[in-house]
GROMACS .gro file of C-alpha atoms in nm:
model
  351
    1MET     CA    1  23.256 -12.876   8.923
    2LYS     CA    2  23.552 -12.650   8.867
    3ARG     CA    3  23.787 -12.791   8.604
    4LYS     CA    4  24.092 -12.766   8.834
    5GLY     CA    5  23.934 -13.014   9.073
    6TRP     CA    6  23.860 -13.290   8.822
    7LYS     CA    7  24.187 -13.479   8.836
    8LYS     CA    8  24.203 -13.465   9.214
    9THR     CA    9  23.844 -13.578   9.241
   10VAL     CA   10  23.883 -13.875   9.006
   11ALA     CA   11  24.197 -13.975   9.197
   12VAL     CA   12  24.032 -13.959   9.537
   13LEU     CA   13  23.725 -14.138   9.400
   14LEU     CA   14  23.945 -14.434   9.308
   15ALA     CA   15  24.129 -14.418   9.639
   16MET     CA   16  23.810 -14.406   9.845
   17GLY     CA   17  23.664 -14.687   9.638
   18ILE     CA   18  23.959 -14.904   9.739
   19LEU     CA   19  23.934 -14.798  10.103
   20LEU     CA   20  23.561 -14.859  10.125
   21SER     CA   21  23.582 -15.199   9.960
   22GLY     CA   22  23.805 -15.315  10.243
   23CYS     CA   23  24.147 -15.324  10.081
   24ALA     CA   24  24.273 -15.047  10.308
   25ASN     CA   25  24.242 -15.282  10.604
   26ALA     CA   26  24.506 -15.515  10.463
   27ALA     CA   27  24.862 -15.515  10.583
   28LYS     CA   28  25.109 -15.277  10.421
   29GLU     CA   29  25.301 -15.548  10.247
   30GLU     CA   30  24.978 -15.675  10.091
   31GLU     CA   31  24.899 -15.326   9.964
   32GLU     CA   32  25.233 -15.315   9.786
   33GLY     CA   33  25.136 -15.622   9.588
   34ASN     CA   34  24.804 -15.484   9.468
   35PRO     CA   35  24.815 -15.298   9.132
   36ALA     CA   36  24.528 -15.062   9.220
   37SER     CA   37  24.684 -14.970   9.556
   38VAL     CA   38  25.024 -14.914   9.396
   39ALA     CA   39  24.871 -14.691   9.127
   40VAL     CA   40  24.688 -14.476   9.380
   41GLU     CA   41  24.992 -14.449   9.611
   42SER     CA   42  25.213 -14.350   9.317
   43MET     CA   43  24.964 -14.090   9.202
   44ALA     CA   44  24.942 -13.942   9.551
   45GLU     CA   45  25.317 -13.931   9.608
   46GLU     CA   46  25.373 -13.748   9.281
   47GLU     CA   47  25.124 -13.476   9.372
   48GLY     CA   48  25.247 -13.345   9.710
   49TYR     CA   49  25.010 -13.067   9.820
   50ALA     CA   50  25.093 -12.764  10.031
   51GLU     CA   51  24.826 -12.628  10.264
   52ASP     CA   52  24.753 -12.337  10.031
   53ASP     CA   53  24.693 -12.579   9.743
   54ILE     CA   54  24.430 -12.786   9.923
   55ILE     CA   55  24.081 -12.736   9.780
   56THR     CA   56  23.744 -12.800   9.943
   57LEU     CA   57  23.475 -12.992   9.755
   58LYS     CA   58  23.111 -13.037   9.848
   59LEU     CA   59  23.014 -13.396   9.934
   60PHE     CA   60  22.646 -13.483   9.965
   61CYS     CA   61  22.582 -13.813  10.146
   62ASP     CA   62  22.233 -13.926  10.051
   63GLU     CA   63  22.149 -14.109  10.375
   64ILE     CA   64  21.929 -13.945  10.641
   65TRP     CA   65  22.080 -14.175  10.906
   66TRP     CA   66  22.442 -14.087  10.822
   67PRO     CA   67  22.603 -14.012  11.162
   68TYR     CA   68  22.883 -13.781  11.038
   69ASP     CA   69  22.857 -13.418  10.935
   70GLU     CA   70  23.222 -13.321  10.898
   71TRP     CA   71  23.536 -13.438  10.718
   72SER     CA   72  23.759 -13.542  11.007
   73GLY     CA   73  23.939 -13.846  11.140
   74ARG     CA   74  24.240 -14.059  11.048
   75ILE     CA   75  24.131 -14.171  10.699
   76PRO     CA   76  24.004 -13.822  10.593
   77ASP     CA   77  24.331 -13.666  10.713
   78ILE     CA   78  24.534 -13.914  10.505
   79VAL     CA   79  24.320 -13.849  10.195
   80THR     CA   80  24.359 -13.473  10.242
   81GLU     CA   81  24.735 -13.503  10.285
   82LYS     CA   82  24.785 -13.728   9.983
   83PHE     CA   83  24.534 -13.580   9.740
   84GLY     CA   84  24.498 -13.216   9.846
   85ILE     CA   85  24.122 -13.240   9.899
   86ARG     CA   86  23.891 -13.162  10.188
   87PHE     CA   87  23.518 -13.215  10.184
   88GLU     CA   88  23.231 -13.005  10.308
   89VAL     CA   89  22.987 -13.279  10.408
   90THR     CA   90  22.608 -13.245  10.407
   91VAL     CA   91  22.334 -13.500  10.469
   92PRO     CA   92  21.970 -13.482  10.360
   93SER     CA   93  21.691 -13.357  10.581
   94ASP     CA   94  21.449 -13.599  10.414
   95VAL     CA   95  21.451 -13.881  10.158
   96ASN     CA   96  21.345 -13.651   9.871
   97GLN     CA   97  21.629 -13.400   9.895
   98LEU     CA   98  21.843 -13.564   9.624
   99ASN     CA   99  21.557 -13.543   9.373
  100MET     CA  100  21.519 -13.173   9.451
  101MET     CA  101  21.893 -13.120   9.400
  102ILE     CA  102  21.884 -13.302   9.065
  103ALA     CA  103  21.591 -13.087   8.954
  104SER     CA  104  21.775 -12.769   9.052
  105GLY     CA  105  22.101 -12.880   8.890
  106ASP     CA  106  22.294 -12.810   9.211
  107LEU     CA  107  22.452 -13.138   9.322
  108GLY     CA  108  22.782 -13.008   9.452
  109ASP     CA  109  23.104 -13.189   9.361
  110LEU     CA  110  23.047 -13.546   9.483
  111VAL     CA  111  22.736 -13.746   9.571
  112CYS     CA  112  22.741 -14.060   9.783
  113SER     CA  113  22.418 -14.247   9.714
  114GLY     CA  114  22.258 -14.584   9.658
  115LYS     CA  115  22.034 -14.445   9.383
  116PHE     CA  116  22.243 -14.610   9.112
  117THR     CA  117  21.988 -14.597   8.829
  118ARG     CA  118  21.890 -14.235   8.897
  119LEU     CA  119  22.247 -14.103   8.899
  120SER     CA  120  22.393 -14.326   8.625
  121ASP     CA  121  22.292 -14.074   8.362
  122SER     CA  122  22.529 -13.877   8.138
  123ASN     CA  123  22.303 -13.573   8.177
  124ILE     CA  124  22.356 -13.580   8.555
  125CYS     CA  125  22.698 -13.733   8.628
  126TYR     CA  126  23.033 -13.781   8.459
  127ASN     CA  127  23.136 -14.107   8.292
  128LEU     CA  128  23.444 -14.223   8.487
  129ASP     CA  129  23.613 -14.388   8.190
  130GLU     CA  130  23.598 -14.066   7.990
  131LEU     CA  131  23.740 -13.865   8.279
  132ALA     CA  132  24.016 -14.120   8.334
  133GLU     CA  133  24.108 -14.113   7.964
  134GLN     CA  134  24.104 -13.735   7.956
  135TYR     CA  135  24.344 -13.713   8.250
  136ASP     CA  136  24.557 -14.016   8.153
  137MET     CA  137  24.459 -14.233   8.449
  138ASP     CA  138  24.407 -14.608   8.477
  139LEU     CA  139  24.102 -14.701   8.686
  140ASN     CA  140  24.220 -15.063   8.687
  141ILE     CA  141  23.880 -15.204   8.790
  142HIS     CA  142  23.834 -15.580   8.815
  143SER     CA  143  23.628 -15.722   8.526
  144VAL     CA  144  23.354 -15.850   8.759
  145MET     CA  145  23.334 -15.514   8.937
  146ARG     CA  146  23.313 -15.338   8.602
  147PHE     CA  147  23.034 -15.573   8.492
  148VAL     CA  148  22.814 -15.521   8.799
  149ASN     CA  149  22.871 -15.143   8.798
  150THR     CA  150  22.808 -15.079   8.428
  151ALA     CA  151  22.494 -14.872   8.372
  152ASP     CA  152  22.223 -14.945   8.116
  153ASP     CA  153  22.387 -14.705   7.871
  154GLY     CA  154  22.711 -14.906   7.886
  155ASN     CA  155  22.902 -14.645   8.084
  156LEU     CA  156  23.069 -14.656   8.425
  157TYR     CA  157  22.960 -14.384   8.667
  158THR     CA  158  23.065 -14.530   9.003
  159GLN     CA  159  23.199 -14.836   9.182
  160MET     CA  160  22.950 -14.946   9.446
  161VAL     CA  161  23.074 -15.057   9.787
  162GLY     CA  162  22.953 -15.358   9.982
  163TYR     CA  163  23.054 -15.612   9.719
  164SER     CA  164  23.373 -15.772   9.590
  165PRO     CA  165  23.411 -16.097   9.393
  166ASP     CA  166  23.562 -16.396   9.574
  167SER     CA  167  23.869 -16.378   9.350
  168VAL     CA  168  23.947 -16.037   9.503
  169LEU     CA  169  23.849 -16.111   9.863
  170LYS     CA  170  24.079 -16.413   9.889
  171ASP     CA  171  24.381 -16.186   9.850
  172TRP     CA  172  24.286 -15.972  10.152
  173ASP     CA  173  24.272 -16.174  10.473
  174LYS     CA  174  24.196 -15.865  10.683
  175VAL     CA  175  23.907 -15.739  10.474
  176VAL     CA  176  23.608 -15.613  10.673
  177TYR     CA  177  23.266 -15.687  10.529
  178GLU     CA  178  23.001 -15.418  10.527
  179GLN     CA  179  22.752 -15.645  10.696
  180VAL     CA  180  22.538 -15.700  11.003
  181GLY     CA  181  22.686 -15.730  11.351
  182MET     CA  182  22.611 -15.753  11.722
  183VAL     CA  183  22.690 -15.525  12.016
  184ILE     CA  184  22.666 -15.593  12.388
  185ARG     CA  185  22.701 -15.372  12.696
  186SER     CA  186  23.066 -15.380  12.799
  187ASP     CA  187  23.009 -15.315  13.169
  188ILE     CA  188  22.761 -15.598  13.219
  189TYR     CA  189  22.969 -15.838  13.009
  190GLU     CA  190  23.269 -15.769  13.232
  191GLU     CA  191  23.061 -15.804  13.550
  192LEU     CA  192  22.953 -16.149  13.429
  193GLY     CA  193  23.315 -16.255  13.387
  194SER     CA  194  23.353 -16.194  13.011
  195PRO     CA  195  23.272 -16.554  12.912
  196ALA     CA  196  23.400 -16.683  12.577
  197LEU     CA  197  23.157 -16.632  12.289
  198ASN     CA  198  23.247 -16.870  12.009
  199ASN     CA  199  22.906 -16.982  11.887
  200LEU     CA  200  22.530 -16.953  11.929
  201ASP     CA  201  22.522 -17.180  12.236
  202ASP     CA  202  22.775 -16.957  12.414
  203PHE     CA  203  22.571 -16.649  12.332
  204THR     CA  204  22.244 -16.810  12.443
  205ALA     CA  205  22.407 -16.903  12.775
  206LEU     CA  206  22.519 -16.541  12.817
  207LEU     CA  207  22.163 -16.417  12.763
  208GLY     CA  208  22.054 -16.658  13.036
  209MET     CA  209  22.312 -16.509  13.274
  210VAL     CA  210  22.183 -16.160  13.197
  211LYS     CA  211  21.823 -16.268  13.260
  212GLU     CA  212  21.918 -16.426  13.594
  213ASN     CA  213  22.139 -16.146  13.724
  214TYR     CA  214  21.956 -15.846  13.577
  215PRO     CA  215  21.585 -15.942  13.581
  216ASP     CA  216  21.468 -15.592  13.487
  217MET     CA  217  21.678 -15.584  13.170
  218VAL     CA  218  21.588 -15.714  12.824
  219PRO     CA  219  21.873 -15.951  12.730
  220PHE     CA  220  21.835 -15.928  12.351
  221ALA     CA  221  21.671 -15.718  12.079
  222TYR     CA  222  21.720 -15.672  11.707
  223ASN     CA  223  21.704 -15.360  11.494
  224TYR     CA  224  21.410 -15.335  11.257
  225SER     CA  225  21.614 -15.216  10.958
  226PHE     CA  226  21.865 -15.503  10.969
  227THR     CA  227  21.602 -15.775  11.033
  228ASN     CA  228  21.815 -15.978  11.278
  229ASP     CA  229  22.034 -16.105  10.996
  230TYR     CA  230  22.327 -16.176  11.228
  231ILE     CA  231  22.131 -16.446  11.415
  232LYS     CA  232  21.994 -16.579  11.086
  233ILE     CA  233  22.351 -16.621  10.961
  234LEU     CA  234  22.448 -16.805  11.280
  235CYS     CA  235  22.156 -17.041  11.218
  236GLY     CA  236  22.279 -17.116  10.866
  237ALA     CA  237  22.005 -16.917  10.693
  238THR     CA  238  22.054 -16.683  10.398
  239PRO     CA  239  21.978 -16.321  10.500
  240ASN     CA  240  21.802 -16.061  10.286
  241GLU     CA  241  21.551 -16.331  10.200
  242ASP     CA  242  21.367 -16.273   9.876
  243GLY     CA  243  21.294 -16.486   9.571
  244PHE     CA  244  21.518 -16.790   9.532
  245ILE     CA  245  21.828 -16.905   9.715
  246ASP     CA  246  22.094 -17.172   9.659
  247VAL     CA  247  22.041 -17.492   9.862
  248ASP     CA  248  22.284 -17.771   9.773
  249GLY     CA  249  22.323 -17.633   9.422
  250GLN     CA  250  21.949 -17.604   9.360
  251ALA     CA  251  21.739 -17.287   9.334
  252VAL     CA  252  21.460 -17.306   9.592
  253PRO     CA  253  21.213 -17.046   9.729
  254PHE     CA  254  21.371 -16.861  10.021
  255ILE     CA  255  21.093 -16.974  10.256
  256LEU     CA  256  21.224 -17.332  10.219
  257ASP     CA  257  21.570 -17.236  10.345
  258PRO     CA  258  21.645 -17.505  10.607
  259GLY     CA  259  21.835 -17.248  10.812
  260PHE     CA  260  21.513 -17.057  10.872
  261GLU     CA  261  21.360 -17.345  11.063
  262LYS     CA  262  21.646 -17.334  11.310
  263TYR     CA  263  21.626 -16.954  11.326
  264TYR     CA  264  21.259 -16.956  11.420
  265GLU     CA  265  21.325 -17.228  11.677
  266VAL     CA  266  21.591 -17.007  11.836
  267MET     CA  267  21.364 -16.701  11.835
  268ASN     CA  268  21.079 -16.900  11.990
  269ASP     CA  269  21.313 -17.042  12.255
  270TRP     CA  270  21.453 -16.700  12.346
  271TYR     CA  271  21.108 -16.546  12.365
  272LEU     CA  272  20.970 -16.824  12.588
  273LYS     CA  273  21.269 -16.786  12.821
  274GLY     CA  274  21.213 -16.411  12.847
  275TYR     CA  275  21.527 -16.313  12.658
  276MET     CA  276  21.320 -16.098  12.417
  277THR     CA  277  21.003 -15.889  12.427
  278ASP     CA  278  20.703 -15.961  12.209
  279GLU     CA  279  20.700 -15.595  12.103
  280ASN     CA  280  21.032 -15.646  11.922
  281PHE     CA  281  20.859 -15.841  11.645
  282ALA     CA  282  20.633 -15.542  11.571
  283TRP     CA  283  20.893 -15.265  11.589
  284SER     CA  284  20.929 -15.049  11.279
  285GLY     CA  285  21.193 -14.793  11.373
  286THR     CA  286  21.468 -14.733  11.630
  287GLU     CA  287  21.294 -14.879  11.933
  288ASP     CA  288  21.595 -15.101  12.005
  289GLU     CA  289  21.823 -14.796  12.023
  290GLU     CA  290  21.583 -14.621  12.259
  291LEU     CA  291  21.572 -14.928  12.483
  292LEU     CA  292  21.952 -14.944  12.486
  293ILE     CA  293  21.995 -14.575  12.565
  294SER     CA  294  21.747 -14.608  12.853
  295GLY     CA  295  21.977 -14.869  13.006
  296LYS     CA  296  21.730 -15.156  12.971
  297LEU     CA  297  21.889 -15.358  12.687
  298PHE     CA  298  22.199 -15.580  12.696
  299ALA     CA  299  22.254 -15.704  12.337
  300ASP     CA  300  22.146 -15.545  12.010
  301SER     CA  301  22.158 -15.723  11.672
  302TYR     CA  302  22.245 -15.431  11.446
  303TYR     CA  303  22.514 -15.357  11.183
  304SER     CA  304  22.891 -15.368  11.141
  305ASN     CA  305  22.923 -15.001  11.245
  306ALA     CA  306  22.701 -15.044  11.552
  307GLU     CA  307  22.976 -14.980  11.808
  308ASP     CA  308  23.067 -14.641  11.661
  309VAL     CA  309  22.710 -14.530  11.594
  310LEU     CA  310  22.553 -14.643  11.920
  311ASN     CA  311  22.840 -14.529  12.143
  312GLY     CA  312  22.810 -14.185  11.987
  313ARG     CA  313  22.441 -14.175  12.071
  314LEU     CA  314  22.503 -14.307  12.422
  315GLU     CA  315  22.757 -14.029  12.476
  316GLN     CA  316  22.513 -13.766  12.351
  317ALA     CA  317  22.248 -13.903  12.587
  318GLY     CA  318  22.486 -13.885  12.883
  319ALA     CA  319  22.480 -14.260  12.946
  320ASP     CA  320  22.745 -14.397  13.182
  321PHE     CA  321  22.803 -14.717  12.984
  322ARG     CA  322  22.916 -14.817  12.636
  323VAL     CA  323  22.875 -15.112  12.398
  324GLN     CA  324  23.132 -15.329  12.222
  325MET     CA  325  23.121 -15.520  11.898
  326LEU     CA  326  23.122 -15.896  11.926
  327ILE     CA  327  23.404 -16.081  11.756
  328ASP     CA  328  23.262 -16.282  11.467
  329MET     CA  329  23.096 -16.595  11.613
  330THR     CA  330  23.031 -16.748  11.271
  331THR     CA  331  23.381 -16.899  11.262
  332GLY     CA  332  23.292 -17.124  11.554
  333GLN     CA  333  22.932 -17.197  11.459
  334GLU     CA  334  22.866 -17.508  11.252
  335GLY     CA  335  22.662 -17.434  10.940
  336ALA     CA  336  22.698 -17.056  10.967
  337HIS     CA  337  22.800 -16.872  10.651
  338TRP     CA  338  22.823 -16.517  10.526
  339THR     CA  339  22.655 -16.445  10.194
  340GLN     CA  340  22.650 -16.144   9.966
  341GLY     CA  341  22.303 -16.087   9.831
  342THR     CA  342  22.369 -15.775   9.623
  343ALA     CA  343  22.629 -15.638   9.384
  344GLY     CA  344  22.680 -15.331   9.602
  345TRP     CA  345  22.441 -15.063   9.717
  346ARG     CA  346  22.612 -14.723   9.745
  347GLY     CA  347  22.864 -14.539   9.534
  348LEU     CA  348  23.038 -14.205   9.481
  349PHE     CA  349  22.920 -14.009   9.177
  350ILE     CA  350  23.071 -13.698   9.014
  351PRO     CA  351  22.786 -13.467   8.903
   0.00000   0.00000   0.00000
């Protein structure tokens, strides 16, 4: 990386870390009370970049499914305005491309990746604390966040998104989790009268209405990659099942999670009523997306970005309908709870 871009890059890395962790969704007055937000805002205001001073850095996003290939939109425009940086975005053509880039020594200026162990190496990426000290910056990272992001060599190379300690989350009532979600077809939902969806019973009743009024349509499907975690959460189960989980303060094997019994009862009930296809349980790719694009699927258990991703693909396919994200039903469902099973899974690295 060119030396002139270091300070800007470290600054925007901190800013994007805050944005991606959800703090940017809080109200303005809440931002003013957060030390990290204040530090970043102050840093940005002091800079003030003219168009001729804006530099372009190469950003490699190590996800073959990443739906964006350009630096555009409201948040990117704000970052460019405040920090004088634009990004030339590239995504991999296959899962091995990052390894090839590491071997060649050509990693660009920033890498967004979940390969924490591979990139947390002083021979590959910069230590953020050393960069911050060199350019007289305060990263101001919460002690828990620092602990979970510290590499085996004791250094800090990134701050992974998808995780924040409870002590941080409680201060941001508008935080958006990077989690699973559910989308439904907007046109059909409106045709059925847009019934209230506050819990699992309401949603099950809606699937019944779809089955009755649109007999050739599959009411519900779930995406293979996200393993129907949204419905598991509504049933009180712990998603991302593996190893041991907490049940009433005791560590028990995940298979003994009492929420799973209810989940399998729901799946069996929906299947017997014709709300699902038997093929869904054997899918291993994007079959749910294909079914949706063909116009034969009503609801898809997917991810928190499903509305943006799937509507983009529907538009590309020339479909005359769109999907909408369901408002969180867990607040009205007894026993439902969100859990965080990891300490983050993707971060920005400076090679």
